[in-house]
């Protein structure tokens, strides 16, 4: 993994300067294409247009249509042909244009992508990366704001990765493409334009897939989150200081594999935890995280692990989404319910 | 004679009549246009002018932040309007996200037709009352719905047919295949209209299919395929009306490919210069659906000032009304988020509803 | 619901006698078809063959091809056309031949079936019942033994129901078909041949959708389960008596809506609970149940709510499935880990 | 001349040559058979006899509980064998769950080919070593895999083509549509073989499609469709070989429909009397692939005792060997359940592995 994230074979990259997550993802694709001739990018509008979010901008121009290919408009076909390409030894990187438009590929994903290695006792690993822009907060109309991670993390055979920072966007995408296992790479679309001082020249800072990052230490309670909700949690932690709360924030980065050790260690330290994510709460990632932490840390818990998640409703229309998305207030209200007296 | 002559596999359909014409069917500017009723041409003209204006107005509303996004049908007005006019009150329209103009031409209030794109809700009109399905964003997924509804109506013995719209890109989806196959097997009273504008966002038709034409796909389902000049409102009207009549009379489904071009980009948010040449756009402007109709009317001496200004004024009035009503910001009740998930909210939803209610009251107090 | 489950319009039914779950399901379909002309059954091989499990046996013969229809072989097409039929006012009952073969219909299910009512502010409810034989234990080859409930219960707009007894099979299917909401009706295929003394003449005994059933009271700890795992849990409870444990067993019957009240009440009584199901544990139904109970009953819990589930692996081949399926021993081992000392 | 003559929509393909013959192509029993090489006929005969015996033996193994289930290809041996023979060593076969015979004819050890159906694992052979994809149970899902692999080989500049098999029912799936479309757009070196036995389990072709023939579906993708007598091993061999050669030489994909019939039920577990008439089966027995070949050989005086007994003995030997080796119960390691889920087991899997290990040791002790 770490080698995967090294600068190997990369064309001279710019020095540390403000970059957006979109730019970091684009650089990761460019570097992966340059580093390994087996890497092929395919999807709808990834060519001349550079993708609707411009994540593949310039790749076809630089590497040619065979390396970055506009496909016909059919997601099962895209993923299904990617399976065949991987069977032949290529490393397809598939772009699904939006979260909800990955659903047509669900059978290929669950019945083949996730199972081919196991089915063949390891003879046919499928090093496929499926890039899916996910989540809301961008005023998208119906079907453009789904958080579908729970479907994927419940599917054995898939790795499920989601970056929350510019640096991780680069490093985790490089690592995902270099992985010999299929990776669902969930891109928090509302963080595409988030900026950070970043240089692709320091990929060594990037953790391998499967390691959570403690984004903020805290003694009072721990916020456990990932992807689009990280900035919200950090903001909440800031605001909590006024209440005299010292909240820690853990960024999971990878839902599968799940970094139980790190999360459990942090929660044992605080005895209180809240899991925060955008997707509907019922049967969401937060349920697994809460259940697992409780199994591991029961006697360290001063209060039940609570969850702040999207409501159990279809994603709202743009004008109402702010009520659905976990915000600072809802997070702090929940922290306030961590039974401070009884603890 | 062998067992191969058993019905089990034997063609039940003759392929020849299913094949589309080699060239798109046209009426305007051809001798055949002579037989066209003047009143029809006049009303089509009025609708085209109105439709063009509607597209301009909706696009303008995006610039004023009154619409989240607008996928224009400028250049495709002939298809949008012909689709609506081919329907009787009891028939159903299954539009794609592109087809708000067809929905409006069908008689739905433009403000309600634009609800999805304004972002206050997912659908603004009552589909049952209007016999118009919600605008469908997931491509081609509305096609099996149209088949199922038409089939249901037939099972009920009702004289109802459905018309479903999809783009050239949408024909690549599995749902397109499954829908057309079900329709043909069930002989459902449904017509599939493919508006082929040569692009799926940035992807040109040559990267979408290698078929002779999209209309040729019909043969593989055992239904007739028709190839039409999608900018010729009269040809579109004639072909769609004939296909709908055929469906109603038990003749089964038809696939109609309308060859057209969208002058506007994919949506207001799209930058078309990244993938298409200006002179291609210019070339298609010479084959504009409104102009084609104007030429025909002029040739037949039908385009007098009354018609011209009448159409323009009517379009202006529609646009002014739309502009004004879209400027009023809709009043929304966040509690609606929980009202329609199920017939009865689950215990969990009741709890979440109460939570939001409390949050809003707190917000209000502070 | 209750009216739905009454004998209304049913053709004279046999008196109480041993019946299999398969027969009860068949009777429920027959009675629903007889009671309401809007009910239509469609799927692959549901006609002359009567379905691969014979659940639709005789229906086409009795009600004609228009009421019980063999469709072309395309699951998205089946569910998609069912949506259109429901839009016109019919009540389609769709059969998916096996769990894994429902995946091609995933987009129609998630993007339309679950959302149409909400999308149209209630103007277009979709009273569709999707029958899915699920779970393993029948020696099925790959793709014939999936437990896919977690995908469905995380999808707002769907009800998710699964019977574990002959009586519930009848009553819950009648109620599901009568429901104005889409219902994913999961049939535990290895219980198809389970028998019970049952008469369709007493449907009043049937609880409406959304009510769990306490199958066995118990003071020491509670096993929470559903569908195919109920008999295993009852067996485990029996065996536990030897260890001096008095285990209660709750049959959820409906995953959505989830009967929080009943489950929480029972767990508060015992202070210890184990959730048991066949599907992979990670992100499975058990995670939601454990997390939710813990949120509600934290201070009543003597130990963390533990889970016994299938491993996080693709479903095993027939010769190895017994190692994967939660069995009596694994359940009792887990009960034994409920921290009796510390409690 | 209008803009309609611009390449954007214009047919790039002429439809006529893509259309299949009205009647299934046949060789055996026709004058054309004269040109067939005697050696080819002899070897096809041997393979057919062997294939028929293989189906009988595998079905017998289900009765003895040695196979969980067996989907027989009795009656379809010509297609199974012709598919395998059309491949060079470097080419790939993409079989459906029905096609273990093609896999065996391709050279895979029968015991390994039957692993899925015996139930000791999901795939028994190394797909890369054999250039045979795993048997695919989800219908039509293997077709896009074949397209992707063929496309990848072409991108790599390798002289490799793929042949993918599917049934008549499988053609209704969206994946069939998407795979053929991708193949045609990419001009991938792949051949699609549809074995049309007139049934999908119990569903007859008439409820599956209204197409003139399944081969007609090719037109809608811009590839040639060929209609062949699927029980005529010589015709199948010629057509598939030609299609594969065409693919290899950059000519693009071909859709081949083999008209056939399965004498056996869907699987050993199925009761075919519920949905088909005995006399239909009887009728097809008169068009049996083995018999057709025997007649041809006899007519040409090629069917001497040497050939007949040679083929029979060879088939018996294969069956005896299969019988014997399938009677040994496979030794399985439950720990394999965790070995291949990922390259590296996750922490969670390591824990679960240890748990099962402990359980088994406890079992062992008690
Ligand atoms: C299933 C699905 N995949 C992808 C998209 C994203 N998307 C929206 S419009 C579009 C292009 C559609 O092209 P076409 O069908 O030709 O219709 P047009 O926009 O040209 O009218 C794409 C890829 C979608 N809406 N649904
Ligand atoms: C996606 C999917 N849906 C349903 C099934 C269940 N099933 C297995 S075989 C079969 C019939 C297949 O018919 P056909 O394609 O004609 O092949 P044949 O069995 O006749 O060889 C069905 C419905 C499946 N395996 N995959
Ligand atoms: Mg288009
Ligand atoms: Mg078949």
PDB file of C-alpha atoms in Angstrom, chain B residues 143-343:
ATOM      1  CA  UNK B 143     -39.743   2.899 -19.508  1.00  0.00           C
ATOM      2  CA  UNK B 144     -40.770  -0.272 -17.625  1.00  0.00           C
ATOM      3  CA  UNK B 145     -43.191   1.890 -15.632  1.00  0.00           C
ATOM      4  CA  UNK B 146     -44.884   2.958 -18.854  1.00  0.00           C
ATOM      5  CA  UNK B 147     -45.087  -0.654 -19.992  1.00  0.00           C
ATOM      6  CA  UNK B 148     -46.573  -1.786 -16.691  1.00  0.00           C
ATOM      7  CA  UNK B 149     -49.136   0.977 -16.638  1.00  0.00           C
ATOM      8  CA  UNK B 150     -50.190   0.390 -20.235  1.00  0.00           C
ATOM      9  CA  UNK B 151     -50.384  -3.337 -19.566  1.00  0.00           C
ATOM     10  CA  UNK B 152     -52.487  -2.755 -16.447  1.00  0.00           C
ATOM     11  CA  UNK B 153     -54.887  -0.533 -18.356  1.00  0.00           C
ATOM     12  CA  UNK B 154     -55.252  -3.221 -20.994  1.00  0.00           C
ATOM     13  CA  UNK B 155     -55.889  -5.879 -18.333  1.00  0.00           C
ATOM     14  CA  UNK B 156     -58.589  -3.592 -16.928  1.00  0.00           C
ATOM     15  CA  UNK B 157     -60.072  -3.213 -20.392  1.00  0.00           C
ATOM     16  CA  UNK B 158     -59.531   0.549 -20.366  1.00  0.00           C
ATOM     17  CA  UNK B 159     -58.858   2.486 -23.562  1.00  0.00           C
ATOM     18  CA  UNK B 160     -55.597   3.981 -22.291  1.00  0.00           C
ATOM     19  CA  UNK B 161     -52.186   4.113 -23.942  1.00  0.00           C
ATOM     20  CA  UNK B 162     -48.831   5.390 -22.724  1.00  0.00           C
ATOM     21  CA  UNK B 163     -46.037   7.338 -24.348  1.00  0.00           C
ATOM     22  CA  UNK B 164     -42.566   7.154 -22.804  1.00  0.00           C
ATOM     23  CA  UNK B 165     -39.661   9.448 -23.605  1.00  0.00           C
ATOM     24  CA  UNK B 166     -35.942   8.707 -23.388  1.00  0.00           C
ATOM     25  CA  UNK B 167     -32.701  10.011 -24.869  1.00  0.00           C
ATOM     26  CA  UNK B 168     -30.174   8.348 -27.133  1.00  0.00           C
ATOM     27  CA  UNK B 169     -27.901   7.678 -24.182  1.00  0.00           C
ATOM     28  CA  UNK B 170     -30.746   6.114 -22.254  1.00  0.00           C
ATOM     29  CA  UNK B 171     -31.109   3.423 -24.900  1.00  0.00           C
ATOM     30  CA  UNK B 172     -27.876   1.846 -23.623  1.00  0.00           C
ATOM     31  CA  UNK B 173     -29.354   1.075 -20.212  1.00  0.00           C
ATOM     32  CA  UNK B 174     -30.589  -2.407 -19.375  1.00  0.00           C
ATOM     33  CA  UNK B 175     -33.975  -0.975 -18.436  1.00  0.00           C
ATOM     34  CA  UNK B 176     -34.498   0.160 -22.025  1.00  0.00           C
ATOM     35  CA  UNK B 177     -33.975  -3.411 -23.193  1.00  0.00           C
ATOM     36  CA  UNK B 178     -36.172  -4.990 -20.558  1.00  0.00           C
ATOM     37  CA  UNK B 179     -38.957  -2.474 -21.043  1.00  0.00           C
ATOM     38  CA  UNK B 180     -39.144  -2.890 -24.811  1.00  0.00           C
ATOM     39  CA  UNK B 181     -39.039  -6.654 -24.483  1.00  0.00           C
ATOM     40  CA  UNK B 182     -41.856  -6.750 -21.921  1.00  0.00           C
ATOM     41  CA  UNK B 183     -43.896  -4.350 -24.052  1.00  0.00           C
ATOM     42  CA  UNK B 184     -43.551  -6.523 -27.141  1.00  0.00           C
ATOM     43  CA  UNK B 185     -44.216  -9.803 -25.342  1.00  0.00           C
ATOM     44  CA  UNK B 186     -47.291  -8.340 -23.643  1.00  0.00           C
ATOM     45  CA  UNK B 187     -48.278  -6.323 -26.723  1.00  0.00           C
ATOM     46  CA  UNK B 188     -48.761  -3.426 -24.336  1.00  0.00           C
ATOM     47  CA  UNK B 189     -50.302  -0.200 -25.697  1.00  0.00           C
ATOM     48  CA  UNK B 190     -47.165   1.906 -25.340  1.00  0.00           C
ATOM     49  CA  UNK B 191     -44.992   4.018 -27.630  1.00  0.00           C
ATOM     50  CA  UNK B 192     -41.314   4.637 -26.953  1.00  0.00           C
ATOM     51  CA  UNK B 193     -39.963   7.944 -28.175  1.00  0.00           C
ATOM     52  CA  UNK B 194     -36.183   8.191 -28.342  1.00  0.00           C
ATOM     53  CA  UNK B 195     -34.990  11.730 -28.855  1.00  0.00           C
ATOM     54  CA  UNK B 196     -31.590  11.260 -30.440  1.00  0.00           C
ATOM     55  CA  UNK B 197     -29.743  14.554 -30.127  1.00  0.00           C
ATOM     56  CA  UNK B 198     -26.450  12.849 -30.892  1.00  0.00           C
ATOM     57  CA  UNK B 199     -25.076  13.309 -27.395  1.00  0.00           C
ATOM     58  CA  UNK B 200     -25.389  11.940 -23.893  1.00  0.00           C
ATOM     59  CA  UNK B 201     -23.959  14.914 -22.033  1.00  0.00           C
ATOM     60  CA  UNK B 202     -20.534  14.846 -23.718  1.00  0.00           C
ATOM     61  CA  UNK B 203     -20.634  11.369 -25.232  1.00  0.00           C
ATOM     62  CA  UNK B 204     -21.368  11.358 -28.974  1.00  0.00           C
ATOM     63  CA  UNK B 205     -23.674   8.758 -30.510  1.00  0.00           C
ATOM     64  CA  UNK B 206     -20.749   6.948 -32.126  1.00  0.00           C
ATOM     65  CA  UNK B 207     -19.507   6.031 -28.641  1.00  0.00           C
ATOM     66  CA  UNK B 208     -23.027   5.089 -27.565  1.00  0.00           C
ATOM     67  CA  UNK B 209     -23.973   2.630 -30.265  1.00  0.00           C
ATOM     68  CA  UNK B 210     -22.836   1.013 -33.499  1.00  0.00           C
ATOM     69  CA  UNK B 211     -26.395   0.373 -34.642  1.00  0.00           C
ATOM     70  CA  UNK B 212     -27.483   1.487 -38.122  1.00  0.00           C
ATOM     71  CA  UNK B 213     -29.983   3.688 -36.297  1.00  0.00           C
ATOM     72  CA  UNK B 214     -31.528   3.490 -32.847  1.00  0.00           C
ATOM     73  CA  UNK B 215     -34.833   2.687 -34.548  1.00  0.00           C
ATOM     74  CA  UNK B 216     -33.267  -0.561 -35.727  1.00  0.00           C
ATOM     75  CA  UNK B 217     -33.298  -1.775 -32.121  1.00  0.00           C
ATOM     76  CA  UNK B 218     -37.039  -2.325 -32.535  1.00  0.00           C
ATOM     77  CA  UNK B 219     -36.490  -5.392 -34.723  1.00  0.00           C
ATOM     78  CA  UNK B 220     -34.829  -7.281 -31.898  1.00  0.00           C
ATOM     79  CA  UNK B 221     -38.005  -6.968 -29.850  1.00  0.00           C
ATOM     80  CA  UNK B 222     -40.423  -7.697 -32.621  1.00  0.00           C
ATOM     81  CA  UNK B 223     -41.901  -4.222 -32.792  1.00  0.00           C
ATOM     82  CA  UNK B 224     -41.808  -1.695 -35.640  1.00  0.00           C
ATOM     83  CA  UNK B 225     -39.126   0.994 -35.560  1.00  0.00           C
ATOM     84  CA  UNK B 226     -39.762   4.392 -37.098  1.00  0.00           C
ATOM     85  CA  UNK B 227     -37.054   6.917 -37.969  1.00  0.00           C
ATOM     86  CA  UNK B 228     -38.237  10.521 -38.043  1.00  0.00           C
ATOM     87  CA  UNK B 229     -36.832  14.001 -38.468  1.00  0.00           C
ATOM     88  CA  UNK B 230     -37.225  15.092 -34.875  1.00  0.00           C
ATOM     89  CA  UNK B 231     -37.211  18.774 -35.834  1.00  0.00           C
ATOM     90  CA  UNK B 232     -40.146  18.348 -38.204  1.00  0.00           C
ATOM     91  CA  UNK B 233     -43.134  18.926 -35.937  1.00  0.00           C
ATOM     92  CA  UNK B 234     -45.608  17.758 -38.574  1.00  0.00           C
ATOM     93  CA  UNK B 235     -43.736  14.502 -39.230  1.00  0.00           C
ATOM     94  CA  UNK B 236     -43.337  13.875 -35.508  1.00  0.00           C
ATOM     95  CA  UNK B 237     -47.019  14.583 -34.927  1.00  0.00           C
ATOM     96  CA  UNK B 238     -48.082  12.233 -37.680  1.00  0.00           C
ATOM     97  CA  UNK B 239     -45.778   9.373 -36.698  1.00  0.00           C
ATOM     98  CA  UNK B 240     -46.490   9.550 -32.967  1.00  0.00           C
ATOM     99  CA  UNK B 241     -50.228   9.845 -33.504  1.00  0.00           C
ATOM    100  CA  UNK B 242     -50.171   6.834 -35.826  1.00  0.00           C
ATOM    101  CA  UNK B 243     -48.079   4.842 -33.348  1.00  0.00           C
ATOM    102  CA  UNK B 244     -50.441   5.700 -30.481  1.00  0.00           C
ATOM    103  CA  UNK B 245     -53.473   4.753 -32.583  1.00  0.00           C
ATOM    104  CA  UNK B 246     -51.789   1.479 -33.409  1.00  0.00           C
ATOM    105  CA  UNK B 247     -51.155   0.827 -29.723  1.00  0.00           C
ATOM    106  CA  UNK B 248     -54.761   1.666 -28.799  1.00  0.00           C
ATOM    107  CA  UNK B 249     -56.142  -0.663 -31.425  1.00  0.00           C
ATOM    108  CA  UNK B 250     -54.182  -3.592 -29.997  1.00  0.00           C
ATOM    109  CA  UNK B 251     -51.367  -3.363 -32.533  1.00  0.00           C
ATOM    110  CA  UNK B 252     -48.720  -3.343 -29.818  1.00  0.00           C
ATOM    111  CA  UNK B 253     -45.769  -1.072 -29.081  1.00  0.00           C
ATOM    112  CA  UNK B 254     -43.687   1.037 -31.461  1.00  0.00           C
ATOM    113  CA  UNK B 255     -40.200   2.474 -31.140  1.00  0.00           C
ATOM    114  CA  UNK B 256     -39.820   5.938 -32.644  1.00  0.00           C
ATOM    115  CA  UNK B 257     -36.406   7.525 -33.088  1.00  0.00           C
ATOM    116  CA  UNK B 258     -36.496  11.281 -33.486  1.00  0.00           C
ATOM    117  CA  UNK B 259     -33.302  12.613 -35.033  1.00  0.00           C
ATOM    118  CA  UNK B 260     -32.702  16.007 -33.473  1.00  0.00           C
ATOM    119  CA  UNK B 261     -30.130  18.247 -31.844  1.00  0.00           C
ATOM    120  CA  UNK B 262     -30.079  20.294 -28.703  1.00  0.00           C
ATOM    121  CA  UNK B 263     -28.892  23.818 -29.311  1.00  0.00           C
ATOM    122  CA  UNK B 264     -28.438  24.444 -25.594  1.00  0.00           C
ATOM    123  CA  UNK B 265     -25.891  22.577 -23.508  1.00  0.00           C
ATOM    124  CA  UNK B 266     -26.845  19.506 -21.421  1.00  0.00           C
ATOM    125  CA  UNK B 267     -27.965  21.820 -18.625  1.00  0.00           C
ATOM    126  CA  UNK B 268     -27.257  25.406 -17.694  1.00  0.00           C
ATOM    127  CA  UNK B 269     -24.409  24.002 -15.545  1.00  0.00           C
ATOM    128  CA  UNK B 270     -22.733  22.249 -18.488  1.00  0.00           C
ATOM    129  CA  UNK B 271     -19.995  23.603 -20.733  1.00  0.00           C
ATOM    130  CA  UNK B 272     -20.698  22.180 -24.194  1.00  0.00           C
ATOM    131  CA  UNK B 273     -17.627  23.771 -25.771  1.00  0.00           C
ATOM    132  CA  UNK B 274     -15.612  20.979 -24.135  1.00  0.00           C
ATOM    133  CA  UNK B 275     -17.070  18.343 -26.404  1.00  0.00           C
ATOM    134  CA  UNK B 276     -18.745  19.807 -29.488  1.00  0.00           C
ATOM    135  CA  UNK B 277     -17.846  22.188 -32.287  1.00  0.00           C
ATOM    136  CA  UNK B 278     -19.589  25.508 -32.778  1.00  0.00           C
ATOM    137  CA  UNK B 279     -20.074  24.854 -36.477  1.00  0.00           C
ATOM    138  CA  UNK B 280     -21.975  21.684 -35.688  1.00  0.00           C
ATOM    139  CA  UNK B 281     -24.357  23.800 -33.627  1.00  0.00           C
ATOM    140  CA  UNK B 282     -24.490  26.360 -36.423  1.00  0.00           C
ATOM    141  CA  UNK B 283     -25.321  23.659 -38.960  1.00  0.00           C
ATOM    142  CA  UNK B 284     -28.242  22.468 -36.861  1.00  0.00           C
ATOM    143  CA  UNK B 285     -29.528  26.015 -36.427  1.00  0.00           C
ATOM    144  CA  UNK B 286     -30.226  25.894 -40.157  1.00  0.00           C
ATOM    145  CA  UNK B 287     -32.599  22.996 -39.411  1.00  0.00           C
ATOM    146  CA  UNK B 288     -34.395  24.613 -36.485  1.00  0.00           C
ATOM    147  CA  UNK B 289     -37.876  23.217 -35.705  1.00  0.00           C
ATOM    148  CA  UNK B 290     -39.447  26.684 -35.425  1.00  0.00           C
ATOM    149  CA  UNK B 291     -37.853  27.879 -38.658  1.00  0.00           C
ATOM    150  CA  UNK B 292     -38.863  24.711 -40.501  1.00  0.00           C
ATOM    151  CA  UNK B 293     -42.453  25.358 -39.524  1.00  0.00           C
ATOM    152  CA  UNK B 294     -42.239  29.043 -40.423  1.00  0.00           C
ATOM    153  CA  UNK B 295     -40.933  28.197 -43.892  1.00  0.00           C
ATOM    154  CA  UNK B 296     -43.778  25.775 -44.436  1.00  0.00           C
ATOM    155  CA  UNK B 297     -46.368  28.296 -43.269  1.00  0.00           C
ATOM    156  CA  UNK B 298     -44.813  31.020 -45.401  1.00  0.00           C
ATOM    157  CA  UNK B 299     -44.723  28.766 -48.446  1.00  0.00           C
ATOM    158  CA  UNK B 300     -48.410  28.132 -47.948  1.00  0.00           C
ATOM    159  CA  UNK B 301     -49.088  31.790 -47.256  1.00  0.00           C
ATOM    160  CA  UNK B 302     -50.320  30.994 -43.781  1.00  0.00           C
ATOM    161  CA  UNK B 303     -47.830  32.990 -41.750  1.00  0.00           C
ATOM    162  CA  UNK B 304     -49.684  36.317 -41.450  1.00  0.00           C
ATOM    163  CA  UNK B 305     -48.993  38.923 -38.750  1.00  0.00           C
ATOM    164  CA  UNK B 306     -51.978  37.746 -36.750  1.00  0.00           C
ATOM    165  CA  UNK B 307     -50.488  34.288 -36.384  1.00  0.00           C
ATOM    166  CA  UNK B 308     -46.963  35.557 -35.787  1.00  0.00           C
ATOM    167  CA  UNK B 309     -47.827  38.198 -33.176  1.00  0.00           C
ATOM    168  CA  UNK B 310     -50.540  36.013 -31.702  1.00  0.00           C
ATOM    169  CA  UNK B 311     -48.011  33.256 -31.064  1.00  0.00           C
ATOM    170  CA  UNK B 312     -45.391  35.709 -29.805  1.00  0.00           C
ATOM    171  CA  UNK B 313     -47.790  37.455 -27.421  1.00  0.00           C
ATOM    172  CA  UNK B 314     -49.113  34.169 -26.107  1.00  0.00           C
ATOM    173  CA  UNK B 315     -45.548  33.000 -25.476  1.00  0.00           C
ATOM    174  CA  UNK B 316     -44.645  36.293 -23.775  1.00  0.00           C
ATOM    175  CA  UNK B 317     -47.691  36.079 -21.527  1.00  0.00           C
ATOM    176  CA  UNK B 318     -46.765  32.521 -20.521  1.00  0.00           C
ATOM    177  CA  UNK B 319     -43.180  33.600 -19.836  1.00  0.00           C
ATOM    178  CA  UNK B 320     -44.209  36.660 -17.837  1.00  0.00           C
ATOM    179  CA  UNK B 321     -46.599  34.607 -15.740  1.00  0.00           C
ATOM    180  CA  UNK B 322     -43.939  31.946 -15.155  1.00  0.00           C
ATOM    181  CA  UNK B 323     -41.299  34.548 -14.290  1.00  0.00           C
ATOM    182  CA  UNK B 324     -43.545  36.256 -11.822  1.00  0.00           C
ATOM    183  CA  UNK B 325     -44.776  33.118 -10.087  1.00  0.00           C
ATOM    184  CA  UNK B 326     -41.288  31.606  -9.908  1.00  0.00           C
ATOM    185  CA  UNK B 327     -40.018  34.719  -8.162  1.00  0.00           C
ATOM    186  CA  UNK B 328     -42.192  34.023  -5.164  1.00  0.00           C
ATOM    187  CA  UNK B 329     -40.084  31.834  -2.866  1.00  0.00           C
ATOM    188  CA  UNK B 330     -42.093  28.741  -1.985  1.00  0.00           C
ATOM    189  CA  UNK B 331     -43.163  28.348   1.631  1.00  0.00           C
ATOM    190  CA  UNK B 332     -42.116  24.909   2.808  1.00  0.00           C
ATOM    191  CA  UNK B 333     -42.916  22.865   5.878  1.00  0.00           C
ATOM    192  CA  UNK B 334     -39.922  20.740   6.924  1.00  0.00           C
ATOM    193  CA  UNK B 335     -42.371  18.368   8.607  1.00  0.00           C
ATOM    194  CA  UNK B 336     -43.370  17.268   5.099  1.00  0.00           C
ATOM    195  CA  UNK B 337     -40.129  15.278   5.114  1.00  0.00           C
ATOM    196  CA  UNK B 338     -41.848  12.705   7.328  1.00  0.00           C
ATOM    197  CA  UNK B 339     -45.377  12.902   5.981  1.00  0.00           C
ATOM    198  CA  UNK B 340     -45.142  10.706   2.892  1.00  0.00           C
ATOM    199  CA  UNK B 341     -42.451   8.102   3.512  1.00  0.00           C
ATOM    200  CA  UNK B 342     -45.150   5.581   4.447  1.00  0.00           C
ATOM    201  CA  UNK B 343     -48.924   5.651   4.741  1.00  0.00           C
TER     202      UNK B 343
END
